[in-house]
Tab-separated table of C-alpha atoms and ligand atoms in Angstrom:
chain	number	residue	atom	x	y	z
A	1	MET	CA	8.432	27.231	5.485
A	2	LYS	CA	6.328	23.954	4.234
A	3	ILE	CA	7.484	20.501	5.240
A	4	LEU	CA	5.931	17.259	3.550
A	5	VAL	CA	5.648	14.475	5.989
A	6	THR	CA	5.049	11.190	4.375
A	7	GLY	CA	3.355	8.845	6.518
A	8	GLY	CA	2.430	11.576	8.689
A	9	LEU	CA	-0.535	9.879	10.131
A	10	GLY	CA	1.555	7.220	11.563
A	11	PHE	CA	2.931	6.644	15.064
A	12	ILE	CA	6.428	8.374	14.418
A	13	GLY	CA	5.287	10.689	11.558
A	14	SER	CA	2.362	12.215	13.621
A	15	HIS	CA	4.370	13.088	16.597
A	16	THR	CA	6.738	14.566	14.519
A	17	VAL	CA	3.861	16.464	12.715
A	18	VAL	CA	3.033	17.950	15.994
A	19	ALA	CA	6.893	18.883	16.773
A	20	LEU	CA	7.094	20.626	13.414
A	21	LEU	CA	4.137	22.786	13.697
A	22	GLU	CA	4.834	23.404	17.333
A	23	LYS	CA	8.125	24.947	16.039
A	24	GLY	CA	5.971	27.106	13.503
A	25	TYR	CA	6.487	25.195	10.310
A	26	ASP	CA	3.597	24.511	7.905
A	27	VAL	CA	3.200	21.228	7.302
A	28	CYS	CA	1.380	19.088	4.614
A	29	ILE	CA	0.993	15.160	4.954
A	30	ILE	CA	0.626	12.106	2.415
A	31	ASP	CA	-0.628	9.097	3.810
A	32	ASN	CA	-2.462	6.152	2.441
A	33	LEU	CA	-4.241	5.356	5.345
A	34	SER	CA	-2.851	1.698	5.505
A	35	ASN	CA	-1.817	1.706	9.003
A	36	SER	CA	-3.063	4.567	10.469
A	37	SER	CA	-6.476	6.532	10.987
A	38	ILE	CA	-7.821	9.824	9.597
A	39	ASP	CA	-8.590	10.533	13.408
A	40	VAL	CA	-5.171	11.042	13.919
A	41	LEU	CA	-5.296	14.591	11.896
A	42	GLU	CA	-8.177	15.807	14.671
A	43	GLY	CA	-5.540	14.674	17.386
A	44	ILE	CA	-2.947	16.776	15.854
A	45	ALA	CA	-5.331	19.637	15.660
A	46	LYS	CA	-6.592	19.383	19.207
A	47	ILE	CA	-2.856	19.530	20.341
A	48	THR	CA	-1.379	22.362	18.274
A	49	GLN	CA	-4.773	24.051	17.132
A	50	LYS	CA	-3.384	23.711	13.342
A	51	ILE	CA	-4.836	21.570	10.861
A	52	PRO	CA	-2.171	20.231	8.400
A	53	GLN	CA	-2.979	19.870	4.820
A	54	PHE	CA	-3.768	16.117	4.232
A	55	PHE	CA	-3.242	14.336	0.963
A	56	ASN	CA	-4.857	10.466	0.905
A	57	PHE	CA	-2.865	8.690	-1.628
A	58	ASP	CA	-0.069	5.816	-2.113
A	59	LEU	CA	3.388	6.857	-3.161
A	60	ARG	CA	3.544	3.662	-5.426
A	61	ASN	CA	1.473	5.675	-7.586
A	62	GLN	CA	4.264	7.468	-9.666
A	63	GLU	CA	1.678	9.866	-11.509
A	64	LYS	CA	0.237	10.998	-8.098
A	65	VAL	CA	3.583	11.712	-6.665
A	66	GLU	CA	4.794	13.642	-9.621
A	67	ALA	CA	1.791	15.576	-9.655
A	68	PHE	CA	2.204	16.410	-6.247
A	69	PHE	CA	5.414	17.822	-6.543
A	70	LYS	CA	4.747	19.825	-9.329
A	71	GLU	CA	2.152	21.648	-7.171
A	72	HIS	CA	4.236	21.865	-4.212
A	73	HIS	CA	7.414	23.046	-5.568
A	74	ASP	CA	8.086	25.238	-2.829
A	75	LEU	CA	8.734	22.456	-0.273
A	76	ALA	CA	11.535	23.106	1.971
A	77	GLY	CA	11.992	19.767	3.044
A	78	VAL	CA	10.869	16.268	2.927
A	79	ILE	CA	10.561	13.796	5.889
A	80	HIS	CA	10.023	10.319	4.864
A	81	PHE	CA	8.303	7.893	7.083
A	82	ALA	CA	5.826	5.996	4.760
A	83	ALA	CA	6.620	2.419	4.456
A	84	SER	CA	5.730	-1.069	5.766
A	85	LYS	CA	7.345	-1.919	8.781
A	86	ALA	CA	6.323	-5.486	10.491
A	87	VAL	CA	9.212	-7.785	9.990
A	88	GLY	CA	6.976	-10.955	9.974
A	89	GLU	CA	4.802	-9.870	7.352
A	90	SER	CA	7.798	-9.031	5.387
A	91	VAL	CA	8.846	-12.217	5.501
A	92	GLU	CA	5.484	-13.486	4.207
A	93	ASN	CA	5.339	-10.716	1.301
A	94	PRO	CA	8.423	-9.439	0.327
A	95	LEU	CA	7.301	-8.109	-2.846
A	96	LEU	CA	4.935	-5.824	-1.005
A	97	TYR	CA	7.885	-4.496	1.141
A	98	TYR	CA	10.397	-3.815	-2.035
A	99	GLU	CA	7.786	-1.972	-3.836
A	100	ASN	CA	6.320	-0.132	-1.105
A	101	ASN	CA	9.512	0.798	0.658
A	102	ASN	CA	11.885	1.325	-2.062
A	103	ASN	CA	10.131	1.843	-5.307
A	104	ALA	CA	7.959	4.691	-3.553
A	105	LEU	CA	11.499	6.028	-2.204
A	106	VAL	CA	12.896	6.071	-5.654
A	107	TYR	CA	9.575	8.069	-6.842
A	108	MET	CA	9.943	10.437	-4.177
A	109	LEU	CA	13.580	11.254	-4.781
A	110	LYS	CA	12.994	11.591	-8.543
A	111	ASN	CA	10.886	14.641	-7.561
A	112	ILE	CA	12.659	15.844	-5.324
A	113	SER	CA	15.681	16.613	-7.409
A	114	GLN	CA	13.237	19.393	-9.210
A	115	LEU	CA	12.589	21.028	-6.170
A	116	ASN	CA	14.605	24.531	-5.343
A	117	GLN	CA	15.620	23.285	-1.677
A	118	LYS	CA	16.538	19.469	-1.835
A	119	ASN	CA	16.487	18.629	1.878
A	120	PHE	CA	15.398	14.966	2.790
A	121	ILE	CA	15.370	12.832	5.991
A	122	PHE	CA	14.721	9.511	5.857
A	123	SER	CA	13.237	7.000	8.391
A	124	SER	CA	15.593	4.170	8.603
A	125	SER	CA	16.324	1.258	11.761
A	126	CYS	CA	18.850	0.142	14.201
A	127	THR	CA	17.619	-3.349	12.235
A	128	VAL	CA	20.179	-2.463	9.688
A	129	TYR	CA	22.720	-3.555	12.218
A	130	GLY	CA	21.337	-6.950	12.726
A	131	GLU	CA	23.255	-8.572	15.510
A	132	ALA	CA	26.351	-6.167	16.184
A	133	ASP	CA	29.722	-7.378	16.846
A	134	THR	CA	30.042	-4.609	19.919
A	135	LEU	CA	27.806	-2.818	22.043
A	136	PRO	CA	26.713	0.095	22.188
A	137	ILE	CA	26.239	0.427	18.222
A	138	THR	CA	27.777	3.304	16.460
A	139	GLU	CA	26.938	4.358	12.761
A	140	GLY	CA	30.302	3.036	11.961
A	141	ALA	CA	29.239	-0.573	12.690
A	142	ALA	CA	29.146	-3.172	10.283
A	143	ILE	CA	25.754	-3.216	8.529
A	144	LYS	CA	24.930	-7.004	8.345
A	145	LYS	CA	22.953	-9.059	6.168
A	146	ALA	CA	19.563	-8.181	7.108
A	147	GLU	CA	17.508	-10.780	9.110
A	148	SER	CA	14.370	-9.795	7.260
A	149	PRO	CA	13.145	-8.088	4.037
A	150	TYR	CA	11.671	-5.328	5.909
A	151	GLY	CA	15.159	-4.770	6.998
A	152	ASN	CA	16.630	-5.191	3.802
A	153	THR	CA	14.307	-2.657	2.505
A	154	LYS	CA	16.123	0.119	5.107
A	155	GLN	CA	19.490	-1.020	4.080
A	156	ILE	CA	18.697	-0.645	0.413
A	157	GLY	CA	17.028	2.485	0.965
A	158	GLU	CA	19.896	4.182	2.774
A	159	ASP	CA	22.289	2.950	-0.273
A	160	ILE	CA	19.640	4.580	-2.697
A	161	ILE	CA	19.584	7.827	-0.777
A	162	ARG	CA	23.356	7.996	-0.406
A	163	ASP	CA	24.004	7.254	-4.331
A	164	THR	CA	21.529	9.767	-5.133
A	165	CYS	CA	23.176	12.421	-2.864
A	166	ASN	CA	26.305	11.601	-4.907
A	167	ALA	CA	24.520	11.949	-8.038
A	168	VAL	CA	22.039	15.134	-7.811
A	169	SER	CA	24.663	18.191	-6.549
A	170	ASP	CA	22.363	19.821	-4.123
A	171	LEU	CA	20.407	17.268	-2.576
A	172	LYS	CA	21.084	17.091	1.273
A	173	ALA	CA	19.987	13.912	3.166
A	174	ILE	CA	19.850	12.322	6.785
A	175	SER	CA	18.981	8.666	7.506
A	176	LEU	CA	17.786	8.542	11.117
A	177	ARG	CA	18.246	4.821	12.635
A	178	TYR	CA	15.819	4.657	15.175
A	179	PHE	CA	16.199	2.008	17.794
A	180	ASN	CA	13.054	0.750	19.746
A	181	PRO	CA	10.263	3.981	19.630
A	182	ILE	CA	7.611	3.515	22.210
A	183	GLY	CA	5.141	5.790	24.550
A	184	ALA	CA	2.814	8.495	23.240
A	185	HIS	CA	2.273	12.249	23.671
A	186	SER	CA	1.248	13.420	27.077
A	187	SER	CA	-1.994	14.867	26.097
A	188	THR	CA	-3.075	11.413	24.804
A	189	GLU	CA	-4.658	12.684	21.851
A	190	ILE	CA	-1.899	10.717	19.554
A	191	GLY	CA	-0.305	7.646	20.184
A	192	GLU	CA	0.307	3.945	19.025
A	193	LEU	CA	-2.508	2.454	16.784
A	194	PRO	CA	-1.328	-1.347	16.018
A	195	ILE	CA	-3.504	-2.696	13.822
A	196	GLY	CA	-4.636	-6.273	14.807
A	197	THR	CA	-2.625	-8.361	17.341
A	198	PRO	CA	0.577	-5.765	17.987
A	199	GLN	CA	4.093	-7.153	17.032
A	200	ASN	CA	6.109	-5.064	19.339
A	201	LEU	CA	6.526	-5.777	22.926
A	202	VAL	CA	5.396	-2.123	24.384
A	203	PRO	CA	1.598	-2.327	22.802
A	204	TYR	CA	1.311	-5.594	23.623
A	205	ILE	CA	1.968	-4.708	27.098
A	206	THR	CA	-0.733	-2.237	27.367
A	207	GLN	CA	-3.238	-4.372	25.655
A	208	THR	CA	-2.600	-7.132	28.308
A	209	ALA	CA	-2.706	-4.605	31.215
A	210	ILE	CA	-6.181	-3.141	29.786
A	211	GLY	CA	-7.364	-6.816	29.644
A	212	GLN	CA	-7.770	-7.036	25.709
A	213	ARG	CA	-5.104	-9.691	25.782
A	214	ASP	CA	-4.664	-12.588	28.233
A	215	GLU	CA	-1.134	-12.537	28.777
A	216	LEU	CA	2.216	-11.149	27.335
A	217	SER	CA	4.548	-14.139	26.076
A	218	ILE	CA	8.112	-13.462	26.943
A	219	PHE	CA	9.382	-14.424	23.693
A	220	GLY	CA	12.610	-16.524	25.271
A	221	ASP	CA	14.478	-15.790	28.774
A	222	ASP	CA	17.750	-18.340	27.889
A	223	TYR	CA	19.595	-15.343	26.155
A	224	PRO	CA	23.163	-14.572	26.961
A	225	THR	CA	22.251	-11.733	28.655
A	226	GLU	CA	21.646	-11.019	32.936
A	227	ASP	CA	18.103	-12.179	33.059
A	228	GLY	CA	17.740	-14.308	29.776
A	229	THR	CA	15.829	-11.906	28.036
A	230	CYS	CA	16.564	-9.464	25.029
A	231	ILE	CA	17.918	-6.177	25.497
A	232	ARG	CA	16.624	-3.190	23.370
A	233	ASP	CA	16.816	0.696	23.314
A	234	TYR	CA	13.685	2.113	24.230
A	235	ILE	CA	12.980	5.585	23.105
A	236	HIS	CA	10.185	7.834	23.975
A	237	VAL	CA	8.477	8.720	20.679
A	238	VAL	CA	8.329	12.596	21.710
A	239	ASP	CA	12.197	12.917	21.821
A	240	LEU	CA	12.478	10.804	18.599
A	241	ALA	CA	10.088	13.205	17.029
A	242	GLU	CA	12.141	16.342	18.542
A	243	ALA	CA	15.336	14.739	16.752
A	244	HIS	CA	13.537	15.139	13.177
A	245	VAL	CA	13.184	18.458	13.539
A	246	VAL	CA	16.843	19.045	14.776
A	247	ALA	CA	17.815	16.959	11.866
A	248	LEU	CA	16.027	19.053	9.503
A	249	GLU	CA	17.010	22.384	10.696
A	250	ARG	CA	20.679	20.978	10.376
A	251	LEU	CA	19.991	20.395	6.769
A	252	LEU	CA	18.020	23.815	6.169
A	253	GLN	CA	20.763	25.738	7.844
A	254	SER	CA	23.787	23.643	6.365
A	255	GLU	CA	25.925	25.643	3.732
A	256	LYS	CA	27.263	22.497	2.606
A	257	LYS	CA	26.099	21.621	-1.202
A	258	ALA	CA	25.720	17.803	-1.220
A	259	SER	CA	26.032	15.826	1.880
A	260	TYR	CA	24.573	12.248	3.647
A	261	GLU	CA	24.607	11.805	6.992
A	262	VAL	CA	23.586	8.967	9.181
A	263	PHE	CA	22.575	9.054	13.077
A	264	ASN	CA	21.647	6.717	15.573
A	265	LEU	CA	18.608	7.492	17.547
A	266	GLY	CA	18.609	5.974	20.969
A	267	THR	CA	18.656	6.550	24.855
A	268	GLY	CA	22.041	4.771	24.995
A	269	LYS	CA	20.343	2.373	27.566
A	270	GLY	CA	19.583	-0.980	26.895
A	271	SER	CA	16.607	-2.500	28.668
A	272	SER	CA	15.826	-6.511	29.117
A	273	VAL	CA	12.502	-7.546	28.509
A	274	LYS	CA	11.760	-8.309	31.898
A	275	GLU	CA	13.019	-4.947	33.248
A	276	VAL	CA	10.422	-3.462	30.571
A	277	VAL	CA	7.595	-5.507	32.501
A	278	SER	CA	9.028	-4.586	35.919
A	279	ALA	CA	9.102	-0.842	35.020
A	280	PHE	CA	5.460	-0.954	33.304
A	281	GLU	CA	4.229	-2.779	36.622
A	282	LYS	CA	5.729	0.159	38.721
A	283	VAL	CA	4.372	2.798	36.707
A	284	SER	CA	0.902	1.411	36.181
A	285	GLY	CA	0.699	-0.145	39.535
A	286	GLN	CA	-0.792	-2.974	37.674
A	287	GLU	CA	0.587	-6.703	38.099
A	288	LEU	CA	1.134	-7.909	34.149
A	289	ASN	CA	0.068	-11.636	33.434
A	290	HIS	CA	3.132	-13.031	31.464
A	291	THR	CA	4.686	-16.188	30.535
A	292	ILE	CA	7.842	-17.409	28.924
A	293	ALA	CA	7.552	-18.534	25.514
A	294	PRO	CA	10.107	-19.904	22.839
A	295	ARG	CA	12.274	-17.374	21.425
A	296	ARG	CA	10.981	-15.624	18.014
A	297	PRO	CA	13.055	-16.096	14.900
A	298	GLY	CA	14.967	-13.130	14.050
A	299	ASP	CA	15.239	-11.440	17.160
A	300	VAL	CA	18.792	-10.011	17.901
A	301	VAL	CA	20.207	-10.773	21.648
A	302	ALA	CA	21.017	-7.122	22.491
A	303	ALA	CA	20.764	-3.722	20.797
A	304	TYR	CA	21.065	-0.371	21.871
A	305	ALA	CA	22.692	2.970	20.932
A	306	ASP	CA	26.288	4.675	21.132
A	307	THR	CA	24.578	8.053	21.223
A	308	GLU	CA	27.961	10.331	21.162
A	309	LYS	CA	27.405	11.343	17.122
A	310	ALA	CA	23.833	12.636	17.794
A	311	GLN	CA	24.732	14.471	20.574
A	312	ASP	CA	28.130	15.695	19.366
A	313	VAL	CA	26.740	16.799	15.813
A	314	LEU	CA	23.320	17.216	15.912
A	315	GLY	CA	23.140	18.611	19.548
A	316	TRP	CA	20.406	16.072	20.576
A	317	GLN	CA	19.960	13.613	23.028
A	318	THR	CA	17.060	12.056	24.938
A	319	LYS	CA	15.589	13.773	27.768
A	320	LEU	CA	12.753	11.331	28.376
A	321	THR	CA	13.248	7.784	30.500
A	322	LEU	CA	11.603	4.343	30.104
A	323	GLU	CA	9.436	5.137	32.663
A	324	ASP	CA	8.118	8.338	31.236
A	325	ALA	CA	7.393	6.291	28.138
A	326	LEU	CA	5.795	3.398	29.572
A	327	GLU	CA	3.775	5.876	31.954
A	328	SER	CA	2.716	7.632	28.451
A	329	ALA	CA	1.725	4.464	26.637
A	330	TRP	CA	-0.348	3.204	29.509
A	331	LYS	CA	-2.303	6.583	29.492
A	332	TRP	CA	-2.702	6.164	25.952
A	333	GLN	CA	-4.024	2.396	26.148
A	334	LEU	CA	-6.567	3.864	29.145
A	335	LYS	CA	-7.807	6.855	26.781
A	336	LEU	CA	-8.216	4.391	23.998
A	337	LYS	CA	-10.503	2.114	26.253
A	338	GLU	CA	-12.510	5.009	27.217
A	339	ALA	CA	-13.052	6.299	23.658
A	340	ASP	CA	-14.214	2.671	22.948
A	341	ALA	CA	-16.698	2.546	25.869
B	401	WQD	C1	11.404	-6.220	21.543
B	401	WQD	C2	11.566	-7.223	22.400
B	401	WQD	C3	11.134	-9.448	21.343
B	401	WQD	C4	6.569	-8.566	21.922
B	401	WQD	C5	11.455	-3.952	15.883
B	401	WQD	C6	11.993	-3.916	14.276
B	401	WQD	C7	12.147	-2.710	14.326
B	401	WQD	C8	11.369	-1.333	14.783
B	401	WQD	C9	10.680	-1.645	15.931
B	401	WQD	C10	10.183	-0.709	12.919
B	401	WQD	C11	12.387	-8.615	21.536
B	401	WQD	C12	10.090	-8.760	22.867
B	401	WQD	C13	7.998	-8.733	21.880
B	401	WQD	C14	6.021	-9.907	22.534
B	401	WQD	C15	8.113	-10.106	23.576
B	401	WQD	N1	10.347	-1.538	13.811
B	401	WQD	N2	8.883	-9.164	22.703
B	401	WQD	N3	6.621	-10.506	23.826
B	401	WQD	O1	11.825	-6.724	17.233
B	401	WQD	O2	13.373	-4.973	18.865
B	401	WQD	O3	12.096	-4.340	16.813
B	401	WQD	O4	10.055	-3.103	16.143
B	401	WQD	O5	10.877	0.027	12.421
B	401	WQD	O6	12.798	-2.031	12.929
B	401	WQD	O7	12.522	-5.183	14.181
B	401	WQD	O8	11.092	-4.931	18.858
B	401	WQD	O9	8.981	-4.612	20.120
B	401	WQD	O10	8.910	-6.624	18.345
B	401	WQD	O11	10.378	-6.504	20.309
B	401	WQD	O12	9.035	-10.960	24.110
B	401	WQD	O13	4.741	-10.123	22.620
B	401	WQD	O14	10.301	-7.793	22.859
B	401	WQD	O15	11.180	-10.949	21.398
B	401	WQD	O16	13.368	-9.206	22.443
B	401	WQD	P1	12.019	-5.166	17.645
B	401	WQD	P2	9.665	-5.757	19.461
């Protein structure tokens, strides 16, 4: 069976392509390389000894999307990662985000409705919850007003999918709300490739430890948490990739005509920034230069997943720990340095 993975050369996309290929699926990738590198294709091939078909075009090009689906009407499912995902950038350039994250989604769904098998997995985010009222966060938690255009595009995206599932008789879809994806494949052939200065915590930590950054700024230690720093649910990207295969197979095997479901994907465990720093120092054997800096606007105090629905309905839970993820991120950073040498 052939599965389309959009954004399949990106961080989570590439790990999901590996998981799909290893499960015996044929995979084709659409990626415009705006936030990824063609080298990732080689990394996927080295791990799996398979080379997925790769199509380099932009999903905002409606004609190209249409032409692709006409040619690939035999697709069994689509996993849609392709989107812009930098919170700060979305504030400066909202129209880029609404066009890239929502218009492209509409073009995808319009064409998927022409397929025989209409199975769609959407890459969503815990960011839709904003500052949740209760922890851990369940899928029934209130969807708060988004703190950024990026978060809003994920909320709007879920609404677009839900309404389309209600209208298109045999379209089945699942939105997966990721918490904080970190880490890299154990082979160190693929991993996170942030462009420019990393916005996210773990790549900033590994780049500091390797000497690429002077020090980590911890954005605020005066939050109402045990050690004063924000709490997040850091999930290993390999566990996250596996969850996409499980969700896809739920759609492929589902007898239901039309359906729309949402699942939180996290470990269920919250870790503070300081705890992540200490865990990194432990697994890397390196002291990390860090300083306390002012709070970052838009940060929520704490977010970690209630994992019950994913366990009970998907039959999926994480297997890897925070330390496993940090160790894999560090090994990947060391490999990148070797490659640059
Ligand atoms: C985690 C914690 C920071 C960097 C974002 C998006 C989310 C998803 C994951 C796309 C926070 C602190 C960070 C640094 C720090 N992205 N931090 N110094 O903000 O929870 O989630 O990325 O899907 O949608 O919102 O992740 O890694 O940026 O921050 O102290 O240099 O680390 O304040 O408490 P975040 P993050």
